Amino acid sequence: MDLDAYAEVHRDRWQELDRLARARHTSGADVDRLLAGYQEAATDLARIRGAAARTTTGDRLSLTLFRARLRFTGTPVDPLTAVATFFTLQLPAALYRIRWLTIWVAAATAVVAVVVGVWIASTPGAVETFGTPAALRRYATQDFVGYYSAHGLGAFTAQVWTNNAYIAASMVAFGITGLFVPYSIAQNAIGLGVSAAIMHSQGRLGDFFLYIAPHGQLELYSVFLAGAAGLMIFWSWVAPGSRTRAQALAEDGRALITIAIGLTLTLLLSGLVEGVVTRQSWPWPVKIAIGTVALASVLAYQWVLGGRAHRAGERGDLEEFDRGATALVAD
């Protein structure tokens, strides 16, 4: 089949179908022509696909048929249904895809933090480079502990939440560079190691772990999730597999950028724990248990609900009709 000649013969009919599919208002006669044109164009597309699986002509006609089909079969998506689909299928599936990479990011952070902390604590004079003895003592005995109660509950929670959410969203968005995530993870790990070493030098290492344990479990895991999402977006165009780099980046970028939305919620939860729970005079086991329950709920959401959605074929990307044609291939 000569596709160019075939397209030239039927072009006017296809353009009329596209005009009807795009029209805001249609009469009864227009609807009849729309249905008839759809049936004829569907037959044309089958013939084109029989001659060549992927062509520019076929892809454009397929898009026209999609628009026409929406006019007589499509209905607006209920916002509540869309939100439910996002939180029960798309988001958990996207989180499930990065589950093992999240563990690796967590392990790398722990190794760097421990190495930095041990090196500073065991190297003579290393701790003193971070401040005078009085400043170090004030940090360990006042600043570190007082940080959690120095501001009002609402203002402190909002400040922690917005700051952490910005960092997490940046790691996801700029993960494509391949450099921003390792830099951010290393910076975070070094900061933890330095703080632990300073607290240890003042005999307050126990306070370090006690005060970060309630909120730190979920907060750090959220950072690990953000780092894993950013790294996977980077890897999608480095090693796209059977897809083109543009397709891989588009598919994984759409799916994994949604994790940033989920992280605003997990970080809100950790911010509430940090702003409300940590400052309380409750027994430490109770406060740490609250943080553990918060982390466990997110892990169940990622591994259990996400695994179920992933096994059902969900990858976190938009539905096929929402994302449109994947590519237009030149004839």
Short mmCIF file of N, CA and C in Angstrom, two decimals, residues 176-318:
data_model
loop_
_atom_site.label_atom_id
_atom_site.label_comp_id
_atom_site.label_asym_id
_atom_site.label_seq_id
_atom_site.Cartn_x
_atom_site.Cartn_y
_atom_site.Cartn_z
N ILE A 176 17.49 14.26 38.05
CA ILE A 176 17.84 14.00 36.66
C ILE A 176 19.29 14.35 36.37
N THR A 177 19.85 15.27 37.14
CA THR A 177 21.24 15.69 36.90
C THR A 177 22.24 14.60 37.28
N GLY A 178 21.86 13.71 38.19
CA GLY A 178 22.78 12.67 38.65
C GLY A 178 23.75 13.13 39.70
N LEU A 179 23.79 14.42 39.99
CA LEU A 179 24.74 14.97 40.95
C LEU A 179 24.06 15.52 42.19
N PHE A 180 22.85 16.07 42.03
CA PHE A 180 22.19 16.74 43.14
C PHE A 180 21.86 15.79 44.27
N VAL A 181 21.39 14.59 43.94
CA VAL A 181 21.01 13.63 44.99
C VAL A 181 22.23 13.16 45.78
N PRO A 182 23.31 12.69 45.14
CA PRO A 182 24.49 12.30 45.93
C PRO A 182 25.01 13.44 46.80
N TYR A 183 25.01 14.66 46.26
CA TYR A 183 25.47 15.81 47.03
C TYR A 183 24.58 16.04 48.25
N SER A 184 23.27 15.99 48.05
CA SER A 184 22.34 16.22 49.16
C SER A 184 22.43 15.13 50.21
N ILE A 185 22.53 13.89 49.76
CA ILE A 185 22.64 12.77 50.70
C ILE A 185 23.93 12.87 51.50
N ALA A 186 25.03 13.18 50.82
CA ALA A 186 26.31 13.30 51.52
C ALA A 186 26.27 14.46 52.52
N GLN A 187 25.68 15.57 52.12
CA GLN A 187 25.59 16.73 53.01
C GLN A 187 24.76 16.39 54.25
N ASN A 188 23.65 15.69 54.06
CA ASN A 188 22.79 15.30 55.17
C ASN A 188 23.51 14.33 56.11
N ALA A 189 24.21 13.35 55.50
CA ALA A 189 24.92 12.35 56.31
C ALA A 189 26.07 12.99 57.09
N ILE A 190 26.80 13.89 56.46
CA ILE A 190 27.90 14.57 57.15
C ILE A 190 27.36 15.40 58.31
N GLY A 191 26.24 16.08 58.10
CA GLY A 191 25.64 16.86 59.17
C GLY A 191 25.26 16.00 60.36
N LEU A 192 24.70 14.82 60.10
CA LEU A 192 24.35 13.89 61.18
C LEU A 192 25.61 13.45 61.92
N GLY A 193 26.65 13.12 61.17
CA GLY A 193 27.89 12.65 61.79
C GLY A 193 28.54 13.72 62.65
N VAL A 194 28.54 14.95 62.16
CA VAL A 194 29.13 16.05 62.92
C VAL A 194 28.35 16.30 64.20
N SER A 195 27.02 16.33 64.11
CA SER A 195 26.20 16.56 65.30
C SER A 195 26.41 15.46 66.33
N ALA A 196 26.46 14.22 65.87
CA ALA A 196 26.67 13.11 66.80
C ALA A 196 28.04 13.21 67.47
N ALA A 197 29.06 13.60 66.72
CA ALA A 197 30.40 13.71 67.28
C ALA A 197 30.47 14.83 68.33
N ILE A 198 29.83 15.95 68.05
CA ILE A 198 29.82 17.05 69.03
C ILE A 198 29.09 16.64 70.30
N MET A 199 27.93 15.99 70.14
CA MET A 199 27.18 15.54 71.31
C MET A 199 27.98 14.52 72.10
N HIS A 200 28.69 13.65 71.41
CA HIS A 200 29.51 12.64 72.08
C HIS A 200 30.64 13.30 72.86
N SER A 201 31.23 14.35 72.30
CA SER A 201 32.35 15.02 72.99
C SER A 201 31.92 15.67 74.29
N GLN A 202 30.61 15.95 74.41
CA GLN A 202 30.08 16.58 75.62
C GLN A 202 29.33 15.57 76.49
N GLY A 203 29.47 14.29 76.17
CA GLY A 203 28.80 13.25 76.95
C GLY A 203 27.29 13.23 76.78
N ARG A 204 26.80 13.72 75.64
CA ARG A 204 25.35 13.81 75.40
C ARG A 204 24.92 13.01 74.17
N LEU A 205 25.65 11.97 73.83
CA LEU A 205 25.28 11.19 72.65
C LEU A 205 23.91 10.55 72.83
N GLY A 206 23.59 10.16 74.06
CA GLY A 206 22.27 9.58 74.31
C GLY A 206 21.15 10.55 73.98
N ASP A 207 21.32 11.83 74.33
CA ASP A 207 20.33 12.84 74.00
C ASP A 207 20.18 13.00 72.48
N PHE A 208 21.28 12.86 71.77
CA PHE A 208 21.24 12.97 70.31
C PHE A 208 20.26 11.96 69.73
N PHE A 209 20.40 10.71 70.13
CA PHE A 209 19.52 9.66 69.59
C PHE A 209 18.10 9.78 70.12
N LEU A 210 17.95 10.17 71.39
CA LEU A 210 16.61 10.27 71.96
C LEU A 210 15.79 11.36 71.27
N TYR A 211 16.42 12.49 70.99
CA TYR A 211 15.66 13.61 70.45
C TYR A 211 15.38 13.49 68.95
N ILE A 212 16.19 12.73 68.23
CA ILE A 212 15.90 12.57 66.81
C ILE A 212 15.08 11.31 66.53
N ALA A 213 15.01 10.39 67.48
CA ALA A 213 14.33 9.12 67.23
C ALA A 213 12.83 9.27 66.95
N PRO A 214 12.07 10.08 67.68
CA PRO A 214 10.62 10.14 67.41
C PRO A 214 10.29 10.57 65.98
N HIS A 215 10.82 11.70 65.56
CA HIS A 215 10.49 12.20 64.23
C HIS A 215 11.49 11.76 63.17
N GLY A 216 12.72 11.49 63.60
CA GLY A 216 13.79 11.22 62.65
C GLY A 216 13.58 9.96 61.82
N GLN A 217 12.88 8.99 62.38
CA GLN A 217 12.65 7.75 61.63
C GLN A 217 11.94 8.03 60.31
N LEU A 218 10.79 8.71 60.39
CA LEU A 218 10.02 8.99 59.18
C LEU A 218 10.63 10.12 58.37
N GLU A 219 11.21 11.10 59.03
CA GLU A 219 11.81 12.21 58.30
C GLU A 219 12.98 11.74 57.44
N LEU A 220 13.85 10.94 58.02
CA LEU A 220 14.99 10.43 57.26
C LEU A 220 14.53 9.49 56.15
N TYR A 221 13.54 8.66 56.45
CA TYR A 221 13.07 7.73 55.41
C TYR A 221 12.45 8.50 54.25
N SER A 222 11.78 9.60 54.55
CA SER A 222 11.23 10.43 53.47
C SER A 222 12.35 11.01 52.61
N VAL A 223 13.43 11.40 53.24
CA VAL A 223 14.59 11.90 52.48
C VAL A 223 15.18 10.79 51.62
N PHE A 224 15.23 9.58 52.16
CA PHE A 224 15.74 8.44 51.39
C PHE A 224 14.83 8.16 50.18
N LEU A 225 13.52 8.26 50.39
CA LEU A 225 12.58 8.07 49.28
C LEU A 225 12.80 9.12 48.19
N ALA A 226 12.99 10.35 48.60
CA ALA A 226 13.22 11.43 47.63
C ALA A 226 14.51 11.18 46.85
N GLY A 227 15.56 10.78 47.55
CA GLY A 227 16.81 10.49 46.87
C GLY A 227 16.68 9.34 45.89
N ALA A 228 15.97 8.29 46.29
CA ALA A 228 15.79 7.13 45.41
C ALA A 228 14.99 7.51 44.17
N ALA A 229 13.94 8.31 44.33
CA ALA A 229 13.14 8.74 43.18
C ALA A 229 13.98 9.57 42.22
N GLY A 230 14.77 10.50 42.76
CA GLY A 230 15.62 11.31 41.91
C GLY A 230 16.66 10.50 41.15
N LEU A 231 17.25 9.52 41.82
CA LEU A 231 18.25 8.67 41.17
C LEU A 231 17.64 7.79 40.08
N MET A 232 16.40 7.31 40.32
CA MET A 232 15.76 6.47 39.30
C MET A 232 15.40 7.29 38.07
N ILE A 233 14.98 8.54 38.26
CA ILE A 233 14.73 9.41 37.11
C ILE A 233 16.02 9.62 36.33
N PHE A 234 17.11 9.83 37.04
CA PHE A 234 18.42 9.97 36.37
C PHE A 234 18.77 8.71 35.59
N TRP A 235 18.56 7.56 36.21
CA TRP A 235 18.94 6.30 35.58
C TRP A 235 18.06 5.97 34.38
N SER A 236 16.84 6.52 34.33
CA SER A 236 15.92 6.20 33.24
C SER A 236 16.46 6.66 31.90
N TRP A 237 17.20 7.77 31.88
CA TRP A 237 17.76 8.20 30.60
C TRP A 237 19.19 7.73 30.41
N VAL A 238 19.83 7.29 31.46
CA VAL A 238 21.17 6.70 31.31
C VAL A 238 21.07 5.29 30.74
N ALA A 239 20.11 4.50 31.25
CA ALA A 239 19.92 3.13 30.79
C ALA A 239 18.43 2.92 30.51
N PRO A 240 17.94 3.39 29.35
CA PRO A 240 16.50 3.33 29.06
C PRO A 240 15.99 1.96 28.67
N GLY A 241 16.89 1.02 28.41
CA GLY A 241 16.46 -0.31 28.00
C GLY A 241 15.94 -0.30 26.58
N SER A 242 14.79 -0.94 26.36
CA SER A 242 14.22 -1.02 25.01
C SER A 242 13.52 0.27 24.59
N ARG A 243 13.32 1.18 25.53
CA ARG A 243 12.67 2.45 25.21
C ARG A 243 13.70 3.46 24.70
N THR A 244 13.22 4.49 24.02
CA THR A 244 14.10 5.60 23.70
C THR A 244 14.35 6.39 24.98
N ARG A 245 15.41 7.17 25.00
CA ARG A 245 15.69 7.96 26.21
C ARG A 245 14.56 8.94 26.51
N ALA A 246 13.99 9.52 25.47
CA ALA A 246 12.89 10.46 25.68
C ALA A 246 11.68 9.75 26.28
N GLN A 247 11.36 8.56 25.77
CA GLN A 247 10.23 7.80 26.30
C GLN A 247 10.47 7.40 27.75
N ALA A 248 11.67 6.89 28.03
CA ALA A 248 11.99 6.45 29.39
C ALA A 248 11.92 7.60 30.38
N LEU A 249 12.47 8.75 29.97
CA LEU A 249 12.46 9.91 30.86
C LEU A 249 11.04 10.42 31.08
N ALA A 250 10.24 10.42 30.01
CA ALA A 250 8.86 10.88 30.13
C ALA A 250 8.05 9.96 31.04
N GLU A 251 8.16 8.65 30.81
CA GLU A 251 7.37 7.69 31.58
C GLU A 251 7.78 7.69 33.05
N ASP A 252 9.06 7.55 33.31
CA ASP A 252 9.52 7.49 34.70
C ASP A 252 9.42 8.85 35.38
N GLY A 253 9.64 9.91 34.62
CA GLY A 253 9.50 11.24 35.21
C GLY A 253 8.09 11.51 35.66
N ARG A 254 7.11 11.16 34.81
CA ARG A 254 5.70 11.36 35.19
C ARG A 254 5.33 10.52 36.41
N ALA A 255 5.81 9.28 36.42
CA ALA A 255 5.45 8.39 37.52
C ALA A 255 6.11 8.79 38.83
N LEU A 256 7.40 9.10 38.77
CA LEU A 256 8.15 9.30 40.00
C LEU A 256 8.05 10.70 40.57
N ILE A 257 7.71 11.69 39.72
CA ILE A 257 7.57 13.04 40.25
C ILE A 257 6.37 13.10 41.19
N THR A 258 5.42 12.17 41.04
CA THR A 258 4.27 12.14 41.95
C THR A 258 4.70 11.81 43.37
N ILE A 259 5.87 11.19 43.51
CA ILE A 259 6.37 10.87 44.84
C ILE A 259 6.58 12.15 45.65
N ALA A 260 6.93 13.23 44.97
CA ALA A 260 7.10 14.50 45.67
C ALA A 260 5.82 14.91 46.37
N ILE A 261 4.67 14.61 45.75
CA ILE A 261 3.39 14.93 46.39
C ILE A 261 3.20 14.07 47.63
N GLY A 262 3.51 12.79 47.51
CA GLY A 262 3.39 11.91 48.67
C GLY A 262 4.32 12.31 49.79
N LEU A 263 5.50 12.79 49.43
CA LEU A 263 6.48 13.16 50.46
C LEU A 263 6.04 14.39 51.25
N THR A 264 5.27 15.27 50.63
CA THR A 264 4.76 16.41 51.40
C THR A 264 3.87 15.94 52.54
N LEU A 265 3.19 14.81 52.32
CA LEU A 265 2.31 14.26 53.36
C LEU A 265 3.11 13.50 54.42
N THR A 266 4.09 12.70 54.00
CA THR A 266 4.90 11.99 54.99
C THR A 266 5.72 12.96 55.83
N LEU A 267 6.20 14.01 55.19
CA LEU A 267 6.97 15.01 55.95
C LEU A 267 6.08 15.87 56.83
N LEU A 268 4.83 16.05 56.43
CA LEU A 268 3.88 16.72 57.32
C LEU A 268 3.67 15.88 58.58
N LEU A 269 3.56 14.57 58.39
CA LEU A 269 3.38 13.68 59.54
C LEU A 269 4.61 13.70 60.44
N SER A 270 5.81 13.64 59.84
CA SER A 270 7.02 13.69 60.67
C SER A 270 7.17 15.06 61.33
N GLY A 271 6.72 16.12 60.63
CA GLY A 271 6.77 17.46 61.22
C GLY A 271 5.84 17.58 62.42
N LEU A 272 4.68 16.94 62.34
CA LEU A 272 3.77 16.95 63.49
C LEU A 272 4.38 16.20 64.67
N VAL A 273 5.04 15.07 64.37
CA VAL A 273 5.70 14.33 65.46
C VAL A 273 6.80 15.18 66.07
N GLU A 274 7.58 15.84 65.22
CA GLU A 274 8.68 16.66 65.72
C GLU A 274 8.18 17.87 66.49
N GLY A 275 7.12 18.49 65.99
CA GLY A 275 6.65 19.71 66.63
C GLY A 275 5.77 19.48 67.83
N VAL A 276 5.06 18.33 67.86
CA VAL A 276 4.10 18.08 68.93
C VAL A 276 4.62 17.08 69.94
N VAL A 277 5.15 15.97 69.45
CA VAL A 277 5.49 14.84 70.34
C VAL A 277 6.82 15.06 71.05
N THR A 278 7.85 15.46 70.30
CA THR A 278 9.20 15.52 70.86
C THR A 278 9.28 16.43 72.07
N ARG A 279 8.57 17.54 72.07
CA ARG A 279 8.66 18.51 73.16
C ARG A 279 7.90 18.08 74.41
N GLN A 280 7.09 17.03 74.30
CA GLN A 280 6.29 16.62 75.45
C GLN A 280 7.15 15.98 76.54
N SER A 281 6.64 15.95 77.75
CA SER A 281 7.36 15.35 78.88
C SER A 281 7.02 13.87 79.05
N TRP A 282 6.47 13.26 78.01
CA TRP A 282 6.11 11.86 78.07
C TRP A 282 7.36 10.99 78.17
N PRO A 283 7.23 9.75 78.60
CA PRO A 283 8.38 8.83 78.61
C PRO A 283 8.93 8.66 77.20
N TRP A 284 10.24 8.56 77.11
CA TRP A 284 10.86 8.42 75.79
C TRP A 284 10.37 7.20 75.02
N PRO A 285 10.17 6.05 75.65
CA PRO A 285 9.65 4.91 74.88
C PRO A 285 8.31 5.22 74.20
N VAL A 286 7.47 6.02 74.85
CA VAL A 286 6.18 6.37 74.25
C VAL A 286 6.40 7.26 73.03
N LYS A 287 7.25 8.27 73.17
CA LYS A 287 7.49 9.19 72.05
C LYS A 287 8.16 8.47 70.88
N ILE A 288 9.11 7.60 71.17
CA ILE A 288 9.77 6.86 70.10
C ILE A 288 8.80 5.90 69.44
N ALA A 289 7.91 5.29 70.24
CA ALA A 289 6.92 4.36 69.69
C ALA A 289 5.99 5.07 68.71
N ILE A 290 5.62 6.31 69.01
CA ILE A 290 4.76 7.09 68.11
C ILE A 290 5.46 7.30 66.77
N GLY A 291 6.75 7.65 66.82
CA GLY A 291 7.51 7.81 65.59
C GLY A 291 7.65 6.50 64.82
N THR A 292 7.78 5.39 65.55
CA THR A 292 7.90 4.08 64.90
C THR A 292 6.59 3.70 64.21
N VAL A 293 5.46 3.99 64.84
CA VAL A 293 4.16 3.71 64.22
C VAL A 293 3.99 4.54 62.95
N ALA A 294 4.42 5.80 62.99
CA ALA A 294 4.32 6.66 61.80
C ALA A 294 5.15 6.08 60.65
N LEU A 295 6.37 5.65 60.96
CA LEU A 295 7.21 5.04 59.93
C LEU A 295 6.60 3.73 59.43
N ALA A 296 6.10 2.91 60.33
CA ALA A 296 5.53 1.63 59.95
C ALA A 296 4.34 1.81 59.01
N SER A 297 3.55 2.84 59.23
CA SER A 297 2.40 3.08 58.36
C SER A 297 2.84 3.42 56.94
N VAL A 298 3.91 4.20 56.82
CA VAL A 298 4.42 4.54 55.49
C VAL A 298 5.05 3.33 54.83
N LEU A 299 5.76 2.51 55.60
CA LEU A 299 6.35 1.29 55.04
C LEU A 299 5.27 0.33 54.55
N ALA A 300 4.19 0.20 55.30
CA ALA A 300 3.08 -0.67 54.87
C ALA A 300 2.45 -0.12 53.60
N TYR A 301 2.31 1.19 53.53
CA TYR A 301 1.74 1.81 52.33
C TYR A 301 2.63 1.54 51.11
N GLN A 302 3.93 1.64 51.30
CA GLN A 302 4.86 1.44 50.19
C GLN A 302 4.98 -0.03 49.79
N TRP A 303 5.19 -0.89 50.76
CA TRP A 303 5.51 -2.29 50.46
C TRP A 303 4.28 -3.17 50.26
N VAL A 304 3.24 -2.94 51.06
CA VAL A 304 2.05 -3.80 50.97
C VAL A 304 1.09 -3.29 49.90
N LEU A 305 0.57 -2.06 50.11
CA LEU A 305 -0.35 -1.51 49.13
C LEU A 305 0.34 -1.27 47.79
N GLY A 306 1.59 -0.79 47.85
CA GLY A 306 2.33 -0.57 46.61
C GLY A 306 2.61 -1.86 45.87
N GLY A 307 2.96 -2.92 46.61
CA GLY A 307 3.20 -4.22 45.97
C GLY A 307 1.96 -4.76 45.31
N ARG A 308 0.81 -4.57 45.96
CA ARG A 308 -0.46 -5.03 45.38
C ARG A 308 -0.77 -4.28 44.08
N ALA A 309 -0.56 -2.95 44.10
CA ALA A 309 -0.82 -2.16 42.90
C ALA A 309 0.16 -2.52 41.78
N HIS A 310 1.41 -2.75 42.14
CA HIS A 310 2.43 -3.09 41.15
C HIS A 310 2.14 -4.43 40.50
N ARG A 311 1.71 -5.41 41.28
CA ARG A 311 1.38 -6.73 40.73
C ARG A 311 0.15 -6.66 39.85
N ALA A 312 -0.69 -5.66 40.06
CA ALA A 312 -1.87 -5.48 39.22
C ALA A 312 -1.54 -4.77 37.91
N GLY A 313 -0.25 -4.43 37.72
CA GLY A 313 0.18 -3.80 36.48
C GLY A 313 0.35 -2.30 36.54
N GLU A 314 0.14 -1.72 37.71
CA GLU A 314 0.28 -0.27 37.87
C GLU A 314 1.75 0.10 38.03
N ARG A 315 2.16 1.18 37.35
CA ARG A 315 3.55 1.64 37.44
C ARG A 315 3.65 3.05 37.99
N GLY A 316 2.51 3.67 38.24
CA GLY A 316 2.53 5.02 38.75
C GLY A 316 2.36 6.08 37.69
N ASP A 317 2.39 5.69 36.40
CA ASP A 317 2.26 6.64 35.31
C ASP A 317 0.79 6.97 35.10
N LEU A 318 0.53 7.98 34.26
CA LEU A 318 -0.84 8.33 33.90
C LEU A 318 -1.46 7.22 33.08
#
